[in-house]
Structures are given as C-alpha cells and as structure tokens.
Amino acid sequence: MPEGPSIVILKEQVQKFKGKKILEVSGNTKVDLVGAGVAGSKVLDFKSWGKHFLIVLKGRAIRIHFLLFGSYSLDEQTKPRPRVHLHFKNGDLFLYACSVKLLEGDIDTHYDWTADVMNDTWDPRKARKKLKDKPDELAADALLDQDIFAGVGNIIKNEVLFRIRVHPESQIGALPPRKLSELIREARNYSFDFLEWKKAFELRKHWLAHAKSICPRDNVPFVKVKHLGKRKRRAFFCPKCQKLYIL
DNA sequence: CCGGTTGTTCAGCG
DNA sequence: GCGCTGAACAACCG
C-alpha cells in the first residue's frame, strides 16, 4: 500500500468525505481519538505528504502511515480489526494496520510540502541542495530519504536508478551534475508514471527492474542484493548498463 | 510452516 | 548526542 502515489490515489478516493462531519470514530488504535473528541468534528481537508495520509480537522490532523502492510477500504469493512473507523453520513472509511498520530496545531507547521515529490510545490533545487550536503551517501539511500524525496519507496528507487542508468551504490557526490539532475527529475517523473499505472491496475506490468531477473536493455541477468545500503533494502540492477560512480 | 516484503521507529550500545 | 544495529511491529502471499 505504501509509496507516495498510492496515498495520492487514496486522497482522491475519499473526496466525498471532505467537508463532512465525522459522526462516529472507533478502532483499535492506541491513540485516543474518541477522548480527543474527533467524533463530531468536520473533515476540513485530506492531504498527503510523501507516504503520510492526513485527515485535517480544525486545529489538528490525524496522521496515518501505512508502513509496509497497511491498507484501507471505503464503505465496506473488508478486514477484521480496523485500526481506525470513521463513520460519515454518506459512508465509512476503514484504515487497517497503520500507524496513527494526532498532530496538534496548523498542519503547515508540521510539513515542508516542497519536499514531497508529488506535491505541486515540489522544489528540485532544494533537493539538490540537500544532496550536495551528503556526497558520501549512496544513490539508493538518498532516494529513500524522506526528508529529500518524500514519497519515494523501494520500487520507485529501483526503477529510477534503472531509468537513469545509475548503479545503486554510486555516491551522490560522484554523480556528474547532469546525472544528479536526472535523478531528481525522475524521482518525480516516475512517481507520476507509477500513479497512472497504479490507477490502471497495471503497475507491475511496467516494472523494468524491480523484482525482475533479466535486464530488458541488454539481456544480462540483474544483480539482486537483499540488503543494500544503510537502509538495507532490496536492490535490482544491471551490472552492464547501470554505471557505478565513485568519488 | 517458513520466509519474504511498496516502511518506520526505538532501544541499546560504543 | 551521534551513528550504527537489530528488534519490533504489521498482514498477507507463495
């Protein structure tokens, strides 16, 4: 369920609850939403920041993070033990196996929207500046850094690196300026491709590197690393066409 | 039954 | 306080 584009889809799907009053709240979250008086308040907006799904109320927001296994359903409860269940006059929102937090105060004080690769205000120059401060960082780790590329997950990471022909263990500081620009540009571009493919239920079909075994460019077997970089995530890359840049 | 995963946080240590 | 490591958590699939 994770990765930024999936959250953007969720945000679109719950639009019918925007402006509506939460009539009832329940679920097994440890956050005391009932005691906090969430029932009775109106949803002012739904927002997303990277992989965070935000239910904005007056003066506060419920922050949902689906981690690896989280999921949701609309109107029908499809799984046992919802973490959060919001009941509206015109339907229901069920959130399962997610992390829940209550953010107090203006939502804008909690988030830098320009760091979200899917956001209208995404600022590639800021990303570049942050990357400049981490020359030793591996390209694979940098792409997963939510302070720089909020919303990018492991699939997007692998696909972006394949697209721009960069080895995941390349160091950021060793990338030629043009390559660095490509990395930043494709982190956003691929996220929007991901969004469209996911909406069409054909995401996997478009994977060129992630979970694949042969490079579609030159038929060479992909290298598969189980725990690559400091974030120790799965990596798939072509030893032939993805260049290793080292300082 | 076991191993693996589109992710993050926190305790424990040096 | 920092950086690193491993554990913990969660649900489902093959």
PDB file of C-alpha atoms (C1' of nucleotides) in Angstrom:
ATOM      1  CA  MET A   1       0.000   0.000   0.000  1.00  0.00           C
ATOM      2  CA  PRO A   2       2.812   2.482   0.651  1.00  0.00           C
ATOM      3  CA  GLU A   3       4.782   4.787  -1.686  1.00  0.00           C
ATOM      4  CA  GLY A   4       3.561   8.308  -2.319  1.00  0.00           C
ATOM      5  CA  PRO A   5       1.419   7.727  -5.423  1.00  0.00           C
ATOM      6  CA  SER A   6      -0.793   5.223  -3.592  1.00  0.00           C
ATOM      7  CA  ILE A   7      -1.531   7.848  -0.980  1.00  0.00           C
ATOM      8  CA  VAL A   8      -2.441  10.340  -3.686  1.00  0.00           C
ATOM      9  CA  ILE A   9      -4.974   7.813  -5.014  1.00  0.00           C
ATOM     10  CA  LEU A  10      -6.431   7.356  -1.531  1.00  0.00           C
ATOM     11  CA  LYS A  11      -6.728  11.114  -1.183  1.00  0.00           C
ATOM     12  CA  GLU A  12      -8.743  11.240  -4.400  1.00  0.00           C
ATOM     13  CA  GLN A  13     -10.961   8.354  -3.338  1.00  0.00           C
ATOM     14  CA  VAL A  14     -12.028   9.940  -0.055  1.00  0.00           C
ATOM     15  CA  GLN A  15     -13.026  13.289  -1.547  1.00  0.00           C
ATOM     16  CA  LYS A  16     -16.692  12.539  -0.865  1.00  0.00           C
ATOM     17  CA  PHE A  17     -15.953  12.868   2.860  1.00  0.00           C
ATOM     18  CA  LYS A  18     -14.313  16.259   2.563  1.00  0.00           C
ATOM     19  CA  GLY A  19     -16.366  18.868   4.415  1.00  0.00           C
ATOM     20  CA  LYS A  20     -18.400  16.130   6.098  1.00  0.00           C
ATOM     21  CA  LYS A  21     -18.803  15.599   9.798  1.00  0.00           C
ATOM     22  CA  ILE A  22     -17.347  12.510  11.462  1.00  0.00           C
ATOM     23  CA  LEU A  23     -20.394  11.008  13.197  1.00  0.00           C
ATOM     24  CA  GLU A  24     -18.563   8.194  14.942  1.00  0.00           C
ATOM     25  CA  VAL A  25     -15.000   7.061  15.470  1.00  0.00           C
ATOM     26  CA  SER A  26     -13.741   3.655  16.585  1.00  0.00           C
ATOM     27  CA  GLY A  27     -10.922   1.211  16.026  1.00  0.00           C
ATOM     28  CA  ASN A  28      -8.079  -0.416  17.933  1.00  0.00           C
ATOM     29  CA  THR A  29      -5.556   2.409  17.709  1.00  0.00           C
ATOM     30  CA  LYS A  30      -3.899   3.327  20.976  1.00  0.00           C
ATOM     31  CA  VAL A  31      -4.351   6.979  20.103  1.00  0.00           C
ATOM     32  CA  ASP A  32      -7.442   8.080  21.952  1.00  0.00           C
ATOM     33  CA  LEU A  33      -9.399   9.552  19.078  1.00  0.00           C
ATOM     34  CA  VAL A  34     -12.655   9.224  20.986  1.00  0.00           C
ATOM     35  CA  GLY A  35     -11.303  11.078  24.003  1.00  0.00           C
ATOM     36  CA  ALA A  36      -9.811  13.687  21.726  1.00  0.00           C
ATOM     37  CA  GLY A  37     -13.281  14.465  20.525  1.00  0.00           C
ATOM     38  CA  VAL A  38     -12.724  13.505  16.923  1.00  0.00           C
ATOM     39  CA  ALA A  39     -16.332  12.409  16.621  1.00  0.00           C
ATOM     40  CA  GLY A  40     -18.454  15.444  15.879  1.00  0.00           C
ATOM     41  CA  SER A  41     -15.697  17.336  14.093  1.00  0.00           C
ATOM     42  CA  LYS A  42     -15.663  18.105  10.425  1.00  0.00           C
ATOM     43  CA  VAL A  43     -13.031  16.966   7.958  1.00  0.00           C
ATOM     44  CA  LEU A  44     -11.701  20.209   6.530  1.00  0.00           C
ATOM     45  CA  ASP A  45      -9.395  18.524   4.057  1.00  0.00           C
ATOM     46  CA  PHE A  46      -7.445  15.433   3.131  1.00  0.00           C
ATOM     47  CA  LYS A  47      -3.791  15.974   2.394  1.00  0.00           C
ATOM     48  CA  SER A  48      -0.773  13.851   1.719  1.00  0.00           C
ATOM     49  CA  TRP A  49       2.892  14.336   2.328  1.00  0.00           C
ATOM     50  CA  GLY A  50       5.016  11.559   0.912  1.00  0.00           C
ATOM     51  CA  LYS A  51       3.658   8.376   2.431  1.00  0.00           C
ATOM     52  CA  HIS A  52       1.659  10.233   5.068  1.00  0.00           C
ATOM     53  CA  PHE A  53      -2.114  10.461   4.695  1.00  0.00           C
ATOM     54  CA  LEU A  54      -3.531  13.419   6.596  1.00  0.00           C
ATOM     55  CA  ILE A  55      -7.081  13.909   7.765  1.00  0.00           C
ATOM     56  CA  VAL A  56      -7.231  17.595   8.533  1.00  0.00           C
ATOM     57  CA  LEU A  57      -9.621  18.746  11.252  1.00  0.00           C
ATOM     58  CA  LYS A  58      -9.941  22.152  12.864  1.00  0.00           C
ATOM     59  CA  GLY A  59      -6.674  22.917  14.668  1.00  0.00           C
ATOM     60  CA  ARG A  60      -5.285  19.424  14.249  1.00  0.00           C
ATOM     61  CA  ALA A  61      -4.895  16.478  11.944  1.00  0.00           C
ATOM     62  CA  ILE A  62      -4.895  12.701  12.103  1.00  0.00           C
ATOM     63  CA  ARG A  63      -1.709  11.382  10.533  1.00  0.00           C
ATOM     64  CA  ILE A  64      -1.909   7.924   9.002  1.00  0.00           C
ATOM     65  CA  HIS A  65       1.140   5.976   7.878  1.00  0.00           C
ATOM     66  CA  PHE A  66       0.523   2.589   6.293  1.00  0.00           C
ATOM     67  CA  LEU A  67       4.074   1.328   6.748  1.00  0.00           C
ATOM     68  CA  LEU A  68       4.527  -1.952   4.873  1.00  0.00           C
ATOM     69  CA  PHE A  69       1.274  -3.736   5.485  1.00  0.00           C
ATOM     70  CA  GLY A  70      -1.359  -1.097   5.946  1.00  0.00           C
ATOM     71  CA  SER A  71      -4.491  -0.934   3.851  1.00  0.00           C
ATOM     72  CA  TYR A  72      -7.870   0.737   3.709  1.00  0.00           C
ATOM     73  CA  SER A  73     -11.380   0.301   2.423  1.00  0.00           C
ATOM     74  CA  LEU A  74     -14.289   2.594   1.711  1.00  0.00           C
ATOM     75  CA  ASP A  75     -17.812   1.946   2.967  1.00  0.00           C
ATOM     76  CA  GLU A  76     -17.347  -1.830   3.323  1.00  0.00           C
ATOM     77  CA  GLN A  77     -15.238  -3.309   6.096  1.00  0.00           C
ATOM     78  CA  THR A  78     -13.037  -5.798   4.275  1.00  0.00           C
ATOM     79  CA  LYS A  79     -10.788  -6.895   7.136  1.00  0.00           C
ATOM     80  CA  PRO A  80     -11.135  -7.632  10.836  1.00  0.00           C
ATOM     81  CA  ARG A  81      -9.943  -5.162  13.486  1.00  0.00           C
ATOM     82  CA  PRO A  82      -9.751  -1.818  11.720  1.00  0.00           C
ATOM     83  CA  ARG A  83      -7.157   0.429  13.306  1.00  0.00           C
ATOM     84  CA  VAL A  84      -9.428   3.383  12.657  1.00  0.00           C
ATOM     85  CA  HIS A  85     -13.012   3.500  11.515  1.00  0.00           C
ATOM     86  CA  LEU A  86     -14.588   6.834  10.662  1.00  0.00           C
ATOM     87  CA  HIS A  87     -18.315   6.844  10.099  1.00  0.00           C
ATOM     88  CA  PHE A  88     -19.911   9.579   7.994  1.00  0.00           C
ATOM     89  CA  LYS A  89     -23.495  10.107   6.934  1.00  0.00           C
ATOM     90  CA  ASN A  90     -22.531   9.217   3.369  1.00  0.00           C
ATOM     91  CA  GLY A  91     -20.213   6.309   4.067  1.00  0.00           C
ATOM     92  CA  ASP A  92     -17.289   4.928   6.041  1.00  0.00           C
ATOM     93  CA  LEU A  93     -13.530   4.964   5.966  1.00  0.00           C
ATOM     94  CA  PHE A  94     -11.666   1.927   7.350  1.00  0.00           C
ATOM     95  CA  LEU A  95      -7.916   2.054   7.946  1.00  0.00           C
ATOM     96  CA  TYR A  96      -6.067  -1.173   8.763  1.00  0.00           C
ATOM     97  CA  ALA A  97      -2.659  -1.959  10.249  1.00  0.00           C
ATOM     98  CA  CYS A  98      -1.435   1.600  10.053  1.00  0.00           C
ATOM     99  CA  SER A  99       0.412   3.926  12.373  1.00  0.00           C
ATOM    100  CA  VAL A 100      -1.786   6.688  13.785  1.00  0.00           C
ATOM    101  CA  LYS A 101      -0.756  10.018  15.253  1.00  0.00           C
ATOM    102  CA  LEU A 102      -2.597  13.151  16.219  1.00  0.00           C
ATOM    103  CA  LEU A 103      -0.823  16.299  15.058  1.00  0.00           C
ATOM    104  CA  GLU A 104      -1.750  19.392  17.011  1.00  0.00           C
ATOM    105  CA  GLY A 105      -1.899  22.854  15.520  1.00  0.00           C
ATOM    106  CA  ASP A 106      -1.627  24.126  11.974  1.00  0.00           C
ATOM    107  CA  ILE A 107      -0.695  21.305   9.614  1.00  0.00           C
ATOM    108  CA  ASP A 108       1.666  23.610   7.731  1.00  0.00           C
ATOM    109  CA  THR A 109       3.901  23.805  10.791  1.00  0.00           C
ATOM    110  CA  HIS A 110       4.444  20.046  10.626  1.00  0.00           C
ATOM    111  CA  TYR A 111       5.360  19.634   6.975  1.00  0.00           C
ATOM    112  CA  ASP A 112       7.596  21.060   4.310  1.00  0.00           C
ATOM    113  CA  TRP A 113       5.361  20.447   1.312  1.00  0.00           C
ATOM    114  CA  THR A 114       8.155  21.274  -1.121  1.00  0.00           C
ATOM    115  CA  ALA A 115       9.931  18.042  -0.121  1.00  0.00           C
ATOM    116  CA  ASP A 116       7.063  15.859  -1.367  1.00  0.00           C
ATOM    117  CA  VAL A 117       7.830  14.669  -4.887  1.00  0.00           C
ATOM    118  CA  MET A 118       4.119  14.506  -5.752  1.00  0.00           C
ATOM    119  CA  ASN A 119       3.287  17.963  -4.412  1.00  0.00           C
ATOM    120  CA  ASP A 120       2.572  20.930  -6.703  1.00  0.00           C
ATOM    121  CA  THR A 121       5.144  22.883  -4.752  1.00  0.00           C
ATOM    122  CA  TRP A 122       7.910  20.239  -5.081  1.00  0.00           C
ATOM    123  CA  ASP A 123      11.224  22.067  -5.253  1.00  0.00           C
ATOM    124  CA  PRO A 124      14.010  20.227  -7.095  1.00  0.00           C
ATOM    125  CA  ARG A 125      16.559  22.914  -6.205  1.00  0.00           C
ATOM    126  CA  LYS A 126      16.058  22.246  -2.517  1.00  0.00           C
ATOM    127  CA  ALA A 127      16.513  18.542  -3.142  1.00  0.00           C
ATOM    128  CA  ARG A 128      19.741  19.285  -4.961  1.00  0.00           C
ATOM    129  CA  LYS A 129      20.975  21.409  -2.090  1.00  0.00           C
ATOM    130  CA  LYS A 130      20.262  18.634   0.428  1.00  0.00           C
ATOM    131  CA  LEU A 131      22.032  16.111  -1.779  1.00  0.00           C
ATOM    132  CA  LYS A 132      25.081  18.356  -2.039  1.00  0.00           C
ATOM    133  CA  ASP A 133      25.432  18.059   1.722  1.00  0.00           C
ATOM    134  CA  LYS A 134      25.683  14.262   1.509  1.00  0.00           C
ATOM    135  CA  PRO A 135      28.367  13.457  -1.063  1.00  0.00           C
ATOM    136  CA  ASP A 136      29.129  10.076   0.505  1.00  0.00           C
ATOM    137  CA  GLU A 137      25.522   8.921   0.510  1.00  0.00           C
ATOM    138  CA  LEU A 138      24.693   6.028  -1.810  1.00  0.00           C
ATOM    139  CA  ALA A 139      22.231   6.881  -4.576  1.00  0.00           C
ATOM    140  CA  ALA A 140      19.929   4.113  -3.290  1.00  0.00           C
ATOM    141  CA  ASP A 141      19.883   5.563   0.222  1.00  0.00           C
ATOM    142  CA  ALA A 142      19.441   9.130  -0.965  1.00  0.00           C
ATOM    143  CA  LEU A 143      16.341   8.267  -2.986  1.00  0.00           C
ATOM    144  CA  LEU A 144      14.749   6.667   0.066  1.00  0.00           C
ATOM    145  CA  ASP A 145      15.497   9.678   2.273  1.00  0.00           C
ATOM    146  CA  GLN A 146      12.057  11.077   3.098  1.00  0.00           C
ATOM    147  CA  ASP A 147      13.499  14.462   4.026  1.00  0.00           C
ATOM    148  CA  ILE A 148      14.715  14.816   0.452  1.00  0.00           C
ATOM    149  CA  PHE A 149      12.297  12.707  -1.629  1.00  0.00           C
ATOM    150  CA  ALA A 150       9.179  12.266   0.482  1.00  0.00           C
ATOM    151  CA  GLY A 151       7.016   9.598  -1.097  1.00  0.00           C
ATOM    152  CA  VAL A 152       9.747   7.625  -2.863  1.00  0.00           C
ATOM    153  CA  GLY A 153       9.792   3.968  -1.839  1.00  0.00           C
ATOM    154  CA  ASN A 154      11.805   0.937  -2.776  1.00  0.00           C
ATOM    155  CA  ILE A 155      10.063   0.235  -6.083  1.00  0.00           C
ATOM    156  CA  ILE A 156      10.470   3.806  -7.280  1.00  0.00           C
ATOM    157  CA  LYS A 157      14.078   3.751  -6.110  1.00  0.00           C
ATOM    158  CA  ASN A 158      14.944   0.697  -8.180  1.00  0.00           C
ATOM    159  CA  GLU A 159      13.084   1.935 -11.250  1.00  0.00           C
ATOM    160  CA  VAL A 160      14.541   5.436 -11.164  1.00  0.00           C
ATOM    161  CA  LEU A 161      18.090   4.117 -10.900  1.00  0.00           C
ATOM    162  CA  PHE A 162      17.473   1.772 -13.801  1.00  0.00           C
ATOM    163  CA  ARG A 163      15.938   4.534 -15.887  1.00  0.00           C
ATOM    164  CA  ILE A 164      18.884   6.847 -15.428  1.00  0.00           C
ATOM    165  CA  ARG A 165      21.430   4.008 -15.653  1.00  0.00           C
ATOM    166  CA  VAL A 166      22.978   4.593 -12.274  1.00  0.00           C
ATOM    167  CA  HIS A 167      24.295   1.814 -10.034  1.00  0.00           C
ATOM    168  CA  PRO A 168      22.571   1.926  -6.622  1.00  0.00           C
ATOM    169  CA  GLU A 169      25.881   2.026  -4.787  1.00  0.00           C
ATOM    170  CA  SER A 170      27.049   5.126  -6.634  1.00  0.00           C
ATOM    171  CA  GLN A 171      27.942   8.019  -4.373  1.00  0.00           C
ATOM    172  CA  ILE A 172      25.878  11.169  -4.743  1.00  0.00           C
ATOM    173  CA  GLY A 173      28.945  13.390  -4.802  1.00  0.00           C
ATOM    174  CA  ALA A 174      30.427  11.413  -7.693  1.00  0.00           C
ATOM    175  CA  LEU A 175      27.443  11.872  -9.983  1.00  0.00           C
ATOM    176  CA  PRO A 176      28.053  14.325 -12.828  1.00  0.00           C
ATOM    177  CA  PRO A 177      25.760  17.377 -12.491  1.00  0.00           C
ATOM    178  CA  ARG A 178      23.588  16.173 -15.376  1.00  0.00           C
ATOM    179  CA  LYS A 179      23.095  12.787 -13.726  1.00  0.00           C
ATOM    180  CA  LEU A 180      22.174  14.398 -10.469  1.00  0.00           C
ATOM    181  CA  SER A 181      19.576  16.477 -12.300  1.00  0.00           C
ATOM    182  CA  GLU A 182      18.208  13.329 -13.910  1.00  0.00           C
ATOM    183  CA  LEU A 183      17.968  11.569 -10.584  1.00  0.00           C
ATOM    184  CA  ILE A 184      15.978  14.420  -9.086  1.00  0.00           C
ATOM    185  CA  ARG A 185      13.779  14.817 -12.166  1.00  0.00           C
ATOM    186  CA  GLU A 186      12.992  11.125 -12.489  1.00  0.00           C
ATOM    187  CA  ALA A 187      12.178  10.722  -8.808  1.00  0.00           C
ATOM    188  CA  ARG A 188       9.172  12.914  -9.546  1.00  0.00           C
ATOM    189  CA  ASN A 189       8.503  11.742 -13.108  1.00  0.00           C
ATOM    190  CA  TYR A 190       8.495   8.082 -12.206  1.00  0.00           C
ATOM    191  CA  SER A 191       6.207   8.773  -9.277  1.00  0.00           C
ATOM    192  CA  PHE A 192       3.618  10.200 -11.642  1.00  0.00           C
ATOM    193  CA  ASP A 193       4.017   7.266 -14.036  1.00  0.00           C
ATOM    194  CA  PHE A 194       3.547   4.988 -11.030  1.00  0.00           C
ATOM    195  CA  LEU A 195       0.374   6.903 -10.196  1.00  0.00           C
ATOM    196  CA  GLU A 196      -1.122   6.436 -13.646  1.00  0.00           C
ATOM    197  CA  TRP A 197      -0.164   2.768 -13.877  1.00  0.00           C
ATOM    198  CA  LYS A 198      -1.477   2.044 -10.420  1.00  0.00           C
ATOM    199  CA  LYS A 199      -4.798   3.687 -11.271  1.00  0.00           C
ATOM    200  CA  ALA A 200      -4.997   1.447 -14.328  1.00  0.00           C
ATOM    201  CA  PHE A 201      -4.143  -1.627 -12.188  1.00  0.00           C
ATOM    202  CA  GLU A 202      -1.122  -2.289 -14.344  1.00  0.00           C
ATOM    203  CA  LEU A 203       1.710  -1.198 -12.099  1.00  0.00           C
ATOM    204  CA  ARG A 204       3.670  -4.454 -12.072  1.00  0.00           C
ATOM    205  CA  LYS A 205       3.456  -4.782 -15.799  1.00  0.00           C
ATOM    206  CA  HIS A 206       5.616  -1.696 -16.137  1.00  0.00           C
ATOM    207  CA  TRP A 207       8.380  -2.717 -13.767  1.00  0.00           C
ATOM    208  CA  LEU A 208      11.615  -2.893 -15.690  1.00  0.00           C
ATOM    209  CA  ALA A 209      13.982  -3.581 -12.805  1.00  0.00           C
ATOM    210  CA  HIS A 210      12.186  -4.106  -9.505  1.00  0.00           C
ATOM    211  CA  ALA A 211      11.780  -7.829  -8.794  1.00  0.00           C
ATOM    212  CA  LYS A 212      12.969  -8.638 -12.304  1.00  0.00           C
ATOM    213  CA  SER A 213      15.699 -11.078 -13.206  1.00  0.00           C
ATOM    214  CA  ILE A 214      16.841 -10.018 -16.691  1.00  0.00           C
ATOM    215  CA  CYS A 215      17.780  -6.563 -17.909  1.00  0.00           C
ATOM    216  CA  PRO A 216      15.393  -5.619 -20.728  1.00  0.00           C
ATOM    217  CA  ARG A 217      18.076  -3.411 -22.291  1.00  0.00           C
ATOM    218  CA  ASP A 218      20.815  -5.936 -22.829  1.00  0.00           C
ATOM    219  CA  ASN A 219      19.502  -9.287 -21.637  1.00  0.00           C
ATOM    220  CA  VAL A 220      22.072  -9.550 -18.870  1.00  0.00           C
ATOM    221  CA  PRO A 221      20.937 -11.037 -15.539  1.00  0.00           C
ATOM    222  CA  PHE A 222      20.139  -8.398 -12.940  1.00  0.00           C
ATOM    223  CA  VAL A 223      22.160  -8.322  -9.761  1.00  0.00           C
ATOM    224  CA  LYS A 224      19.902  -8.838  -6.788  1.00  0.00           C
ATOM    225  CA  VAL A 225      21.064  -7.574  -3.410  1.00  0.00           C
ATOM    226  CA  LYS A 226      18.960  -8.363  -0.384  1.00  0.00           C
ATOM    227  CA  HIS A 227      20.044  -5.565   1.931  1.00  0.00           C
ATOM    228  CA  LEU A 228      21.718  -2.755   0.073  1.00  0.00           C
ATOM    229  CA  GLY A 229      22.987   0.474   1.652  1.00  0.00           C
ATOM    230  CA  LYS A 230      22.390   1.830   5.106  1.00  0.00           C
ATOM    231  CA  ARG A 231      18.655   1.437   4.631  1.00  0.00           C
ATOM    232  CA  LYS A 232      19.200  -2.228   3.817  1.00  0.00           C
ATOM    233  CA  ARG A 233      16.576  -2.526   1.149  1.00  0.00           C
ATOM    234  CA  ARG A 234      16.279  -4.849  -1.799  1.00  0.00           C
ATOM    235  CA  ALA A 235      18.063  -3.716  -4.922  1.00  0.00           C
ATOM    236  CA  PHE A 236      17.850  -4.966  -8.510  1.00  0.00           C
ATOM    237  CA  PHE A 237      20.240  -3.545 -11.053  1.00  0.00           C
ATOM    238  CA  CYS A 238      22.003  -4.313 -14.291  1.00  0.00           C
ATOM    239  CA  PRO A 239      25.771  -4.668 -13.900  1.00  0.00           C
ATOM    240  CA  LYS A 240      26.231  -3.686 -17.523  1.00  0.00           C
ATOM    241  CA  CYS A 241      24.129  -0.597 -18.169  1.00  0.00           C
ATOM    242  CA  GLN A 242      23.946   0.936 -14.680  1.00  0.00           C
ATOM    243  CA  LYS A 243      27.182   2.780 -14.104  1.00  0.00           C
ATOM    244  CA  LEU A 244      28.933   2.915 -10.778  1.00  0.00           C
ATOM    245  CA  TYR A 245      30.115   6.426  -9.903  1.00  0.00           C
ATOM    246  CA  ILE A 246      32.576   6.569  -7.020  1.00  0.00           C
ATOM    247  CA  LEU A 247      34.375   9.562  -5.543  1.00  0.00           C
TER     248      LEU A 247
ATOM    249  C1'  DC B   1       5.300 -23.729   8.389  1.00  0.00           C
ATOM    250  C1'  DC B   2       8.669 -20.603   6.739  1.00  0.00           C
ATOM    251  C1'  DG B   3      10.482 -16.727   4.506  1.00  0.00           C
ATOM    252  C1'  DG B   4       9.797 -12.597   2.427  1.00  0.00           C
ATOM    253  C1'  DT B   5       8.025  -7.665   1.822  1.00  0.00           C
ATOM    254  C1'  DT B   6       5.877  -0.958  -1.785  1.00  0.00           C
ATOM    255  C1'  DG B   7       8.311   1.020   5.925  1.00  0.00           C
ATOM    256  C1'  DT B   8       9.465   3.280  10.159  1.00  0.00           C
ATOM    257  C1'  DT B   9      10.745   3.802  14.982  1.00  0.00           C
ATOM    258  C1'  DC B  10      13.055   2.867  19.024  1.00  0.00           C
ATOM    259  C1'  DA B  11      16.152   0.642  22.449  1.00  0.00           C
ATOM    260  C1'  DG B  12      20.736  -0.429  23.282  1.00  0.00           C
ATOM    261  C1'  DC B  13      25.397   0.093  22.629  1.00  0.00           C
ATOM    262  C1'  DG B  14      30.107   2.174  21.920  1.00  0.00           C
TER     263       DG B  14
ATOM    264  C1'  DG C   1      24.356  13.313  21.384  1.00  0.00           C
ATOM    265  C1'  DC C   2      25.554  10.610  17.282  1.00  0.00           C
ATOM    266  C1'  DG C   3      25.800   6.587  14.374  1.00  0.00           C
ATOM    267  C1'  DC C   4      25.022   2.038  13.904  1.00  0.00           C
ATOM    268  C1'  DT C   5      22.486  -2.395  14.642  1.00  0.00           C
ATOM    269  C1'  DG C   6      18.858  -5.282  15.481  1.00  0.00           C
ATOM    270  C1'  DA C   7      14.281  -5.852  17.026  1.00  0.00           C
ATOM    271  C1'  DA C   8       9.669  -4.886  16.852  1.00  0.00           C
ATOM    272  C1'  DC C   9       5.502  -4.253  14.518  1.00  0.00           C
ATOM    273  C1'  DA C  10       2.010  -5.470  10.923  1.00  0.00           C
ATOM    274  C1'  DA C  11      -0.819  -8.692   7.168  1.00  0.00           C
ATOM    275  C1'  DC C  12      -0.649 -11.482   3.531  1.00  0.00           C
ATOM    276  C1'  DC C  13       1.367 -14.462  -0.201  1.00  0.00           C
ATOM    277  C1'  DG C  14       3.573 -18.485  -2.194  1.00  0.00           C
TER     278       DG C  14
END
